[in-house]
Amino acid sequence: GKPRFWFLVSGFWLACPAFGQPTIEDTIRRLQQFRDPEPPVVEMRVSPEIATLHRQLKHELRDFIIDALNRGADVQAELTHAGVHIASKEGNRPYGQLHNVIVDWKPNGLSAWVAFTTTLGVKCGEDSSLYLLQRAGDAWQLRLAMESNMRLGIDSAHGYFQYAVSRAGPGGHFFVVGANVNPWCSSNWQQLRFEAFTMDASGTPSKVLSKSSDIFLGDYPPPYKLTVQKHVFTLEINGGGPSGESRTHVISYSVEGNSAKRVAPIVLKP
């Protein structure tokens, strides 16, 4: 745990974090001081201070969870003990809210690996991050991180995030694909972004693909489906038709070696 000092106050001993040791609670508190302006003002830029604190919170959560995993502790229980709670978005404080933490042991049968995601609140949506860890001796080592860069604006955040991991191939190689939709305060038409990385037996990632496609959000939570089968990943997307209506688009890629190639199917029906 964090270093602590003990103080005698009115006959009671109180434990306090060591001086200069910031906590996740501190960062959450600072982020929640920022409020949304009242309508009709819609500000989609992110101030440098918010972007810095948001990134700090992501990394504090990442390190906290990795530490818990290395100690064999229950992540949810550890977060609760630290005063960090899962919360739905409330009021006009979009930042500094933890919406979800999910730990995925042995993703798609990879026995020496664990993945976890964290989802934080942002204006008009959410921002998820993926961390992929490999067992090395007695500890989990971070090998791949998929994170947004909020300094670029709200629309850089990872909304509606999904990921998938392939089964291990020859030599222990596999690939990871992550997809997300940019948050925005208006319009059902947005961008789906997706990228894929191959992973070798040593845990070294290589990016093989980074693409985007139009997506129609509508009333379809989630607005797309991501699946992996053998060496192929497929995205089924609510996209646009020739007359502006929405229909299902299909994007499939075969990932082999250090390359990705578009493959059939292209559409589900004419």
CSV table of C-alpha atoms in Angstrom, one decimal:
chain,number,residue,atom,x,y,z
A,1,GLY,CA,0.0,0.0,0.0
A,2,LYS,CA,0.9,3.7,0.0
A,3,PRO,CA,3.3,5.0,2.7
A,4,ARG,CA,1.4,6.5,5.6
A,5,PHE,CA,2.2,8.7,8.6
A,6,TRP,CA,0.3,8.4,11.9
A,7,PHE,CA,-0.8,11.4,13.9
A,8,LEU,CA,-2.2,11.6,17.4
A,9,VAL,CA,-5.3,13.8,17.4
A,10,SER,CA,-7.5,14.2,20.5
A,11,GLY,CA,-6.4,10.9,21.8
A,12,PHE,CA,-7.0,9.0,18.5
A,13,TRP,CA,-4.3,7.8,16.1
A,14,LEU,CA,-5.1,8.7,12.4
A,15,ALA,CA,-3.5,7.2,9.4
A,16,CYS,CA,-2.7,9.7,6.5
A,17,PRO,CA,-1.1,9.2,3.1
A,18,ALA,CA,2.6,10.2,3.1
A,19,PHE,CA,3.2,13.8,2.1
A,20,GLY,CA,3.6,14.3,-1.7
A,21,GLN,CA,1.7,11.0,-2.5
A,22,PRO,CA,-1.2,12.0,-4.7
A,23,THR,CA,-4.1,9.5,-4.8
A,24,ILE,CA,-6.7,8.5,-7.4
A,25,GLU,CA,-9.3,10.2,-5.2
A,26,ASP,CA,-7.3,13.5,-5.4
A,27,THR,CA,-7.3,13.4,-9.2
A,28,ILE,CA,-11.0,12.5,-9.4
A,29,ARG,CA,-11.8,15.4,-7.0
A,30,ARG,CA,-9.8,17.9,-9.1
A,31,LEU,CA,-11.4,16.7,-12.4
A,32,GLN,CA,-14.9,17.0,-10.9
A,33,GLN,CA,-14.3,20.6,-10.2
A,34,PHE,CA,-14.7,21.3,-13.9
A,35,ARG,CA,-18.4,21.8,-14.9
A,36,ASP,CA,-20.1,22.0,-18.3
A,37,PRO,CA,-21.2,25.4,-19.3
A,38,GLU,CA,-25.0,25.9,-19.4
A,39,PRO,CA,-26.8,25.4,-22.8
A,40,PRO,CA,-26.7,26.6,-25.5
A,41,VAL,CA,-22.9,26.8,-25.1
A,42,VAL,CA,-21.3,23.7,-26.5
A,43,GLU,CA,-17.5,23.6,-26.0
A,44,MET,CA,-15.8,20.6,-27.7
A,45,ARG,CA,-12.3,21.6,-27.0
A,46,VAL,CA,-10.5,20.3,-24.0
A,47,SER,CA,-8.4,22.6,-21.8
A,48,PRO,CA,-4.8,21.6,-21.2
A,49,GLU,CA,-5.5,21.2,-17.5
A,50,ILE,CA,-8.4,18.8,-18.1
A,51,ALA,CA,-6.4,16.8,-20.7
A,52,THR,CA,-3.5,16.5,-18.3
A,53,LEU,CA,-5.6,15.4,-15.3
A,54,HIS,CA,-7.6,13.0,-17.4
A,55,ARG,CA,-4.5,11.3,-18.7
A,56,GLN,CA,-3.1,11.2,-15.1
A,57,LEU,CA,-6.2,9.5,-13.9
A,58,LYS,CA,-6.0,6.9,-16.6
A,59,HIS,CA,-2.5,6.1,-15.7
A,60,GLU,CA,-3.1,6.1,-12.0
A,61,LEU,CA,-5.9,3.6,-12.5
A,62,ARG,CA,-3.7,1.5,-14.8
A,63,ASP,CA,-0.9,1.3,-12.3
A,64,PHE,CA,-3.3,0.7,-9.4
A,65,ILE,CA,-4.9,-2.2,-11.3
A,66,ILE,CA,-1.6,-3.7,-12.4
A,67,ASP,CA,-0.4,-3.6,-8.7
A,68,ALA,CA,-3.5,-5.3,-7.6
A,69,LEU,CA,-3.1,-8.0,-10.2
A,70,ASN,CA,0.5,-8.6,-9.2
A,71,ARG,CA,-0.6,-9.0,-5.6
A,72,GLY,CA,-3.4,-11.4,-6.6
A,73,ALA,CA,-6.0,-9.0,-5.1
A,74,ASP,CA,-9.6,-8.5,-6.3
A,75,VAL,CA,-9.5,-5.3,-8.4
A,76,GLN,CA,-13.0,-4.2,-7.6
A,77,ALA,CA,-12.5,-4.7,-3.9
A,78,GLU,CA,-9.2,-2.8,-4.0
A,79,LEU,CA,-10.8,0.1,-5.8
A,80,THR,CA,-13.7,0.3,-3.3
A,81,HIS,CA,-11.2,0.1,-0.4
A,82,ALA,CA,-9.3,3.1,-2.0
A,83,GLY,CA,-12.5,5.1,-2.1
A,84,VAL,CA,-12.9,4.8,-5.9
A,85,HIS,CA,-16.4,3.8,-7.0
A,86,ILE,CA,-18.1,3.0,-10.3
A,87,ALA,CA,-20.6,5.7,-11.1
A,88,SER,CA,-22.9,6.6,-13.9
A,89,LYS,CA,-22.6,10.0,-15.5
A,90,GLU,CA,-24.5,12.6,-13.4
A,91,GLY,CA,-25.2,16.3,-13.6
A,92,ASN,CA,-22.8,18.7,-15.3
A,93,ARG,CA,-19.6,17.1,-14.1
A,94,PRO,CA,-18.6,14.9,-17.1
A,95,TYR,CA,-15.0,14.4,-16.0
A,96,GLY,CA,-13.5,12.5,-13.1
A,97,GLN,CA,-16.2,9.7,-13.2
A,98,LEU,CA,-15.2,6.0,-13.4
A,99,HIS,CA,-17.9,4.2,-15.4
A,100,ASN,CA,-16.4,0.7,-15.6
A,101,VAL,CA,-13.3,-1.5,-15.0
A,102,ILE,CA,-13.3,-4.9,-16.7
A,103,VAL,CA,-10.6,-7.6,-16.3
A,104,ASP,CA,-10.4,-10.3,-19.0
A,105,TRP,CA,-8.3,-13.3,-17.8
A,106,LYS,CA,-6.8,-15.4,-20.6
A,107,PRO,CA,-8.4,-13.5,-23.5
A,108,ASN,CA,-9.4,-16.0,-26.1
A,109,GLY,CA,-7.5,-18.8,-24.4
A,110,LEU,CA,-4.1,-17.0,-24.1
A,111,SER,CA,-3.0,-18.5,-20.8
A,112,ALA,CA,0.0,-16.1,-20.1
A,113,TRP,CA,-2.0,-12.9,-20.8
A,114,VAL,CA,-4.6,-10.7,-19.2
A,115,ALA,CA,-6.4,-7.7,-20.6
A,116,PHE,CA,-8.3,-5.0,-18.8
A,117,THR,CA,-10.3,-1.9,-19.8
A,118,THR,CA,-11.1,1.3,-17.9
A,119,THR,CA,-13.9,3.7,-18.9
A,120,LEU,CA,-14.0,7.3,-17.8
A,121,GLY,CA,-16.6,10.0,-18.3
A,122,VAL,CA,-16.0,12.8,-20.8
A,123,LYS,CA,-18.2,15.5,-22.2
A,124,CYS,CA,-21.0,13.9,-24.4
A,125,GLY,CA,-19.7,10.4,-23.9
A,126,GLU,CA,-17.0,8.2,-22.5
A,127,ASP,CA,-13.3,7.3,-23.0
A,128,SER,CA,-12.1,3.7,-22.7
A,129,SER,CA,-8.6,2.4,-22.6
A,130,LEU,CA,-7.3,-1.1,-23.1
A,131,TYR,CA,-4.2,-2.6,-21.5
A,132,LEU,CA,-2.8,-6.0,-22.4
A,133,LEU,CA,-0.4,-7.7,-20.0
A,134,GLN,CA,1.9,-10.7,-20.3
A,135,ARG,CA,3.1,-12.9,-17.4
A,136,ALA,CA,6.8,-12.6,-17.0
A,137,GLY,CA,8.2,-14.5,-14.0
A,138,ASP,CA,6.2,-13.5,-11.0
A,139,ALA,CA,4.8,-10.3,-12.4
A,140,TRP,CA,2.5,-9.0,-15.1
A,141,GLN,CA,4.2,-6.8,-17.6
A,142,LEU,CA,2.4,-4.2,-19.7
A,143,ARG,CA,2.8,-4.9,-23.4
A,144,LEU,CA,0.2,-2.9,-25.3
A,145,ALA,CA,-1.9,0.1,-24.4
A,146,MET,CA,-4.7,1.6,-26.6
A,147,GLU,CA,-5.5,5.1,-25.2
A,148,SER,CA,-6.9,8.3,-26.5
A,149,ASN,CA,-5.1,11.7,-26.7
A,150,MET,CA,-7.6,14.1,-25.2
A,151,ARG,CA,-5.3,17.1,-26.0
A,152,LEU,CA,-6.7,16.7,-29.5
A,153,GLY,CA,-10.3,17.4,-28.4
A,154,ILE,CA,-13.4,15.5,-27.2
A,155,ASP,CA,-13.7,13.6,-30.4
A,156,SER,CA,-10.3,11.9,-29.8
A,157,ALA,CA,-11.9,9.9,-26.9
A,158,HIS,CA,-12.7,6.3,-27.3
A,159,GLY,CA,-16.5,5.9,-27.1
A,160,TYR,CA,-18.4,2.6,-27.6
A,161,PHE,CA,-15.0,0.9,-27.3
A,162,GLN,CA,-14.7,-2.8,-28.2
A,163,TYR,CA,-11.7,-5.1,-28.6
A,164,ALA,CA,-11.0,-8.6,-29.7
A,165,VAL,CA,-8.0,-11.0,-29.5
A,166,SER,CA,-7.2,-13.8,-31.9
A,167,ARG,CA,-6.1,-17.3,-30.8
A,168,ALA,CA,-2.4,-17.9,-30.7
A,169,GLY,CA,-0.9,-19.0,-33.9
A,170,PRO,CA,2.5,-20.6,-34.8
A,171,GLY,CA,5.2,-19.4,-32.4
A,172,GLY,CA,2.7,-17.9,-30.0
A,173,HIS,CA,1.8,-15.0,-32.4
A,174,PHE,CA,-1.6,-13.4,-32.2
A,175,PHE,CA,-3.3,-10.1,-33.0
A,176,VAL,CA,-5.4,-7.6,-31.1
A,177,VAL,CA,-8.0,-5.3,-32.7
A,178,GLY,CA,-9.7,-2.3,-31.0
A,179,ALA,CA,-12.5,-0.1,-32.3
A,180,ASN,CA,-14.1,3.0,-31.0
A,181,VAL,CA,-16.5,5.8,-32.0
A,182,ASN,CA,-15.8,9.5,-31.3
A,183,PRO,CA,-18.0,11.2,-28.7
A,184,TRP,CA,-19.9,14.3,-29.9
A,185,CYS,CA,-22.8,16.3,-28.6
A,186,SER,CA,-24.9,16.2,-31.8
A,187,SER,CA,-25.6,14.2,-34.9
A,188,ASN,CA,-26.0,10.4,-35.3
A,189,TRP,CA,-23.4,10.3,-38.0
A,190,GLN,CA,-19.9,9.9,-36.6
A,191,GLN,CA,-16.6,8.1,-37.2
A,192,LEU,CA,-15.7,4.5,-36.3
A,193,ARG,CA,-12.0,4.2,-35.8
A,194,PHE,CA,-10.2,0.8,-35.6
A,195,GLU,CA,-6.7,-0.5,-35.4
A,196,ALA,CA,-4.9,-3.8,-35.2
A,197,PHE,CA,-1.6,-5.0,-33.7
A,198,THR,CA,0.2,-8.2,-34.1
A,199,MET,CA,1.9,-9.6,-31.0
A,200,ASP,CA,4.9,-11.9,-31.0
A,201,ALA,CA,5.9,-14.5,-28.4
A,202,SER,CA,8.1,-11.9,-26.6
A,203,GLY,CA,5.1,-9.5,-26.3
A,204,THR,CA,6.3,-7.0,-28.8
A,205,PRO,CA,3.4,-5.2,-30.7
A,206,SER,CA,3.5,-4.1,-34.3
A,207,LYS,CA,0.7,-1.9,-35.7
A,208,VAL,CA,-0.6,-3.4,-39.0
A,209,LEU,CA,-3.7,-1.4,-39.6
A,210,SER,CA,-5.4,1.9,-38.7
A,211,LYS,CA,-8.6,2.8,-40.5
A,212,SER,CA,-11.9,4.7,-40.0
A,213,SER,CA,-15.4,4.5,-41.4
A,214,ASP,CA,-18.7,6.5,-41.2
A,215,ILE,CA,-21.1,5.1,-38.7
A,216,PHE,CA,-24.8,5.8,-37.9
A,217,LEU,CA,-25.4,5.7,-34.1
A,218,GLY,CA,-29.2,5.9,-34.0
A,219,ASP,CA,-30.9,3.7,-31.4
A,220,TYR,CA,-28.5,0.8,-31.8
A,221,PRO,CA,-26.4,0.3,-28.6
A,222,PRO,CA,-23.8,-0.7,-29.5
A,223,PRO,CA,-23.8,0.6,-33.1
A,224,TYR,CA,-21.4,-2.0,-34.4
A,225,LYS,CA,-20.3,-5.6,-33.8
A,226,LEU,CA,-16.7,-6.8,-33.7
A,227,THR,CA,-15.8,-10.5,-34.0
A,228,VAL,CA,-12.6,-12.5,-34.5
A,229,GLN,CA,-12.5,-15.9,-36.2
A,230,LYS,CA,-9.1,-17.6,-36.6
A,231,HIS,CA,-6.9,-15.0,-38.4
A,232,VAL,CA,-9.8,-12.7,-39.6
A,233,PHE,CA,-11.6,-9.9,-37.8
A,234,THR,CA,-15.0,-8.6,-38.9
A,235,LEU,CA,-16.8,-5.4,-38.1
A,236,GLU,CA,-20.6,-5.1,-38.8
A,237,ILE,CA,-21.4,-1.4,-38.9
A,238,ASN,CA,-24.6,0.7,-39.1
A,239,GLY,CA,-23.6,2.8,-42.0
A,240,GLY,CA,-25.1,4.9,-44.8
A,241,GLY,CA,-26.9,3.7,-47.9
A,242,PRO,CA,-27.1,5.3,-51.4
A,243,SER,CA,-30.1,7.3,-50.5
A,244,GLY,CA,-28.9,8.4,-47.0
A,245,GLU,CA,-30.6,5.6,-45.1
A,246,SER,CA,-28.7,3.4,-42.7
A,247,ARG,CA,-27.8,-0.2,-43.5
A,248,THR,CA,-25.3,-2.8,-42.3
A,249,HIS,CA,-21.8,-2.4,-43.7
A,250,VAL,CA,-19.2,-5.2,-43.3
A,251,ILE,CA,-15.5,-4.8,-43.0
A,252,SER,CA,-13.3,-7.9,-42.7
A,253,TYR,CA,-9.5,-8.1,-42.6
A,254,SER,CA,-7.2,-11.1,-42.6
A,255,VAL,CA,-4.2,-10.5,-40.3
A,256,GLU,CA,-1.2,-12.7,-41.1
A,257,GLY,CA,2.4,-12.1,-40.3
A,258,ASN,CA,2.8,-8.3,-40.0
A,259,SER,CA,0.2,-7.3,-42.6
A,260,ALA,CA,-3.6,-7.0,-42.9
A,261,LYS,CA,-5.6,-7.6,-46.1
A,262,ARG,CA,-9.2,-6.7,-46.8
A,263,VAL,CA,-11.2,-9.9,-47.5
A,264,ALA,CA,-14.8,-10.9,-48.2
A,265,PRO,CA,-17.6,-10.4,-47.2
A,266,ILE,CA,-17.9,-6.8,-48.3
A,267,VAL,CA,-21.7,-6.6,-47.7
A,268,LEU,CA,-24.3,-8.9,-46.2
A,269,LYS,CA,-26.8,-8.4,-49.1
A,270,PRO,CA,-27.1,-6.3,-52.3
